[in-house]
Tab-separated table of C-alpha atoms in Angstrom:
chain	number	residue	atom	x	y	z
A	1	UNK	CA	11.884	-2.943	8.068
A	2	UNK	CA	9.660	-5.760	9.384
A	3	UNK	CA	8.790	-7.185	5.966
A	4	UNK	CA	11.293	-10.045	5.819
A	5	UNK	CA	11.889	-10.312	2.036
A	6	UNK	CA	12.274	-6.526	1.747
A	7	UNK	CA	14.606	-6.375	4.755
A	8	UNK	CA	16.710	-9.257	3.433
A	9	UNK	CA	16.972	-7.602	0.018
A	10	UNK	CA	18.282	-4.339	1.515
A	11	UNK	CA	20.654	-6.077	3.946
A	12	UNK	CA	22.762	-7.197	0.953
A	13	UNK	CA	24.166	-4.095	-0.830
A	14	UNK	CA	25.070	-6.183	-3.899
A	15	UNK	CA	21.331	-6.475	-4.660
A	16	UNK	CA	21.172	-2.794	-5.608
A	17	UNK	CA	24.815	-1.764	-6.076
A	18	UNK	CA	24.255	-0.806	-9.740
A	19	UNK	CA	21.274	1.386	-8.899
A	20	UNK	CA	21.960	5.119	-9.177
A	21	UNK	CA	19.236	6.337	-6.803
A	22	UNK	CA	20.551	7.926	-3.584
A	23	UNK	CA	17.188	7.125	-1.956
A	24	UNK	CA	17.640	3.387	-2.598
A	25	UNK	CA	21.175	3.452	-1.179
A	26	UNK	CA	20.154	5.479	1.899
A	27	UNK	CA	17.227	3.144	2.555
A	28	UNK	CA	19.608	0.179	2.338
A	29	UNK	CA	22.065	1.922	4.647
A	30	UNK	CA	19.314	2.610	7.194
A	31	UNK	CA	18.169	-1.028	6.983
A	32	UNK	CA	21.704	-2.262	7.641
A	33	UNK	CA	22.098	0.141	10.586
A	34	UNK	CA	18.827	-1.001	12.167
A	35	UNK	CA	19.576	-4.718	11.715
A	36	UNK	CA	23.306	-4.564	12.490
A	37	UNK	CA	24.215	-7.468	14.813
A	38	UNK	CA	26.572	-5.382	16.973
A	39	UNK	CA	24.378	-2.313	17.297
A	40	UNK	CA	23.826	-2.149	21.052
A	41	UNK	CA	22.374	1.364	21.115
A	42	UNK	CA	18.913	0.223	20.075
A	43	UNK	CA	18.478	3.385	18.023
A	44	UNK	CA	19.857	4.797	14.814
A	45	UNK	CA	19.744	8.202	13.197
A	46	UNK	CA	17.732	8.285	9.969
A	47	UNK	CA	19.132	11.738	9.087
A	48	UNK	CA	20.848	10.720	5.821
A	49	UNK	CA	17.756	8.808	4.715
A	50	UNK	CA	15.525	11.791	5.523
A	51	UNK	CA	17.785	14.083	3.502
A	52	UNK	CA	17.500	11.680	0.549
A	53	UNK	CA	13.693	11.656	0.965
A	54	UNK	CA	13.581	15.444	0.998
A	55	UNK	CA	15.678	15.664	-2.171
A	56	UNK	CA	13.866	12.860	-4.043
A	57	UNK	CA	10.428	14.250	-3.141
A	58	UNK	CA	11.437	17.771	-4.196
A	59	UNK	CA	10.822	18.971	-0.601
A	60	UNK	CA	7.313	17.510	-0.500
A	61	UNK	CA	8.428	15.703	2.666
A	62	UNK	CA	10.780	17.790	4.803
A	63	UNK	CA	12.707	17.246	8.000
A	64	UNK	CA	10.835	18.876	10.874
A	65	UNK	CA	7.573	19.305	8.946
A	66	UNK	CA	4.641	17.038	9.688
A	67	UNK	CA	3.171	15.146	6.737
A	68	UNK	CA	0.459	12.575	6.182
A	69	UNK	CA	1.993	9.144	6.959
A	70	UNK	CA	-0.195	7.292	4.428
A	71	UNK	CA	0.813	9.741	1.706
A	72	UNK	CA	4.475	9.314	2.663
A	73	UNK	CA	4.272	5.516	2.685
A	74	UNK	CA	2.544	5.501	-0.691
A	75	UNK	CA	5.163	7.868	-2.144
A	76	UNK	CA	8.054	5.854	-0.668
A	77	UNK	CA	6.810	2.494	-1.973
A	78	UNK	CA	6.064	3.895	-5.442
A	79	UNK	CA	9.416	5.705	-5.641
A	80	UNK	CA	11.419	2.687	-4.461
A	81	UNK	CA	9.551	0.491	-6.962
A	82	UNK	CA	10.251	2.926	-9.805
A	83	UNK	CA	13.936	3.121	-8.907
A	84	UNK	CA	14.379	-0.655	-8.427
A	85	UNK	CA	12.451	-2.114	-11.369
A	86	UNK	CA	14.549	-3.560	-14.141
A	87	UNK	CA	12.456	-2.253	-17.070
A	88	UNK	CA	9.393	-0.087	-17.728
A	89	UNK	CA	6.993	-2.950	-17.017
A	90	UNK	CA	9.395	-4.853	-14.797
A	91	UNK	CA	8.780	-6.023	-11.279
A	92	UNK	CA	10.721	-5.061	-8.181
A	93	UNK	CA	11.142	-6.257	-4.613
A	94	UNK	CA	8.458	-3.715	-3.665
A	95	UNK	CA	5.876	-5.320	-5.963
A	96	UNK	CA	6.875	-8.822	-4.926
A	97	UNK	CA	6.273	-7.897	-1.263
A	98	UNK	CA	3.288	-5.556	-1.436
A	99	UNK	CA	1.428	-6.151	-4.712
A	100	UNK	CA	-2.131	-7.187	-4.071
A	101	UNK	CA	-5.036	-7.839	-6.366
A	102	UNK	CA	-8.652	-6.909	-5.915
A	103	UNK	CA	-11.252	-8.962	-7.761
A	104	UNK	CA	-14.305	-6.962	-8.774
A	105	UNK	CA	-17.425	-8.841	-9.891
A	106	UNK	CA	-20.203	-6.919	-11.636
A	107	UNK	CA	-23.644	-8.262	-12.394
A	108	UNK	CA	-24.561	-7.317	-15.930
A	109	UNK	CA	-28.224	-7.524	-16.946
A	110	UNK	CA	-28.434	-8.367	-20.609
A	111	UNK	CA	-31.586	-6.320	-21.080
A	112	UNK	CA	-32.403	-3.515	-18.750
A	113	UNK	CA	-35.849	-2.989	-17.267
A	114	UNK	CA	-36.155	0.316	-19.135
A	115	UNK	CA	-35.712	-1.435	-22.499
A	116	UNK	CA	-38.420	-3.960	-21.613
A	117	UNK	CA	-40.876	-1.198	-20.712
A	118	UNK	CA	-40.151	0.666	-23.955
A	119	UNK	CA	-40.883	-2.474	-25.958
A	120	UNK	CA	-44.071	-3.133	-23.988
A	121	UNK	CA	-42.753	-6.397	-22.572
A	122	UNK	CA	-43.780	-7.715	-19.200
A	123	UNK	CA	-40.710	-8.349	-17.084
A	124	UNK	CA	-42.511	-10.833	-14.838
A	125	UNK	CA	-43.025	-13.443	-17.562
A	126	UNK	CA	-39.528	-13.249	-19.014
A	127	UNK	CA	-36.566	-14.989	-17.440
A	128	UNK	CA	-33.871	-12.589	-16.286
A	129	UNK	CA	-30.636	-13.034	-18.165
A	130	UNK	CA	-27.815	-12.003	-15.843
A	131	UNK	CA	-24.170	-12.131	-16.808
A	132	UNK	CA	-21.162	-11.721	-14.560
A	133	UNK	CA	-18.185	-9.572	-15.490
A	134	UNK	CA	-15.028	-10.147	-13.449
A	135	UNK	CA	-12.028	-7.872	-13.492
A	136	UNK	CA	-8.841	-7.784	-11.453
A	137	UNK	CA	-7.294	-4.565	-10.237
A	138	UNK	CA	-3.724	-4.513	-8.893
A	139	UNK	CA	-2.818	-2.331	-5.915
A	140	UNK	CA	0.041	-1.671	-3.533
A	141	UNK	CA	-1.963	0.159	-0.891
A	142	UNK	CA	-5.670	-0.420	-0.419
A	143	UNK	CA	-7.592	2.163	1.581
A	144	UNK	CA	-10.544	0.992	3.613
A	145	UNK	CA	-13.116	2.971	5.562
A	146	UNK	CA	-13.118	1.819	9.172
A	147	UNK	CA	-16.279	1.652	11.281
A	148	UNK	CA	-16.677	4.370	13.912
A	149	UNK	CA	-15.105	3.672	17.314
A	150	UNK	CA	-17.469	2.348	19.979
A	151	UNK	CA	-19.020	4.874	22.349
A	152	UNK	CA	-18.795	2.750	25.460
A	153	UNK	CA	-16.317	0.422	27.167
A	154	UNK	CA	-16.768	-1.559	30.341
A	155	UNK	CA	-15.254	-0.678	33.732
A	156	UNK	CA	-11.986	-2.439	32.840
A	157	UNK	CA	-11.903	-0.510	29.524
A	158	UNK	CA	-11.168	-3.763	27.735
A	159	UNK	CA	-14.502	-5.141	26.623
A	160	UNK	CA	-16.190	-2.979	24.057
A	161	UNK	CA	-19.905	-2.472	24.422
A	162	UNK	CA	-21.294	-2.256	20.891
A	163	UNK	CA	-22.927	0.935	19.780
A	164	UNK	CA	-26.549	0.510	18.745
A	165	UNK	CA	-28.082	3.093	16.472
A	166	UNK	CA	-31.863	3.541	16.264
C-alpha cells in the first residue's frame, strides 16, 4: 500500500475492471478503503481480501492460521502479477514496481591449471588468459543473509558495540 505506483493503479478500478480475478478486485477494494479520503476510523477490515487470499491459495494461507510472511508476500506478488499481465510474457504493474535485476559476473579461465599439468606445461611462464562471463538474472524478491545481531549495546542501548570474534 506504500508503493506509490501500485497504490495509484489500484485506486482506479477502471485499471483492472476487465480482470476476472476476485483476488485482484479485493486487493483493489482494500486499497481504496485504506486510502479513502473520508475514512476517519484509521482502520479497515481486510476480511473480504483475506477470504479471497484463502480461496486463491487453495487454503495455503488461512484466516487465523500463522504463516511465513515472506512466503505470503512472494505468493501474493506472483499471483497478482499472473492475474494482471496482459499476455503470457507480458508485464504487469507488479513487475514495473518490483522487478529487479541481479548482474552476475563469472571469471572464466580459458585453460584450467589441471589441463596445464596434464600437458606438462609450467603455469608460471604462461600468461593467464581470463575471460569474463556476465549474465543478468531477474527477480521480484531477493533474499539476503543478514549478519548476526551484535552482542553488546551501550548503557543508552542506542550505540552498538561491535562483536569481535577471535
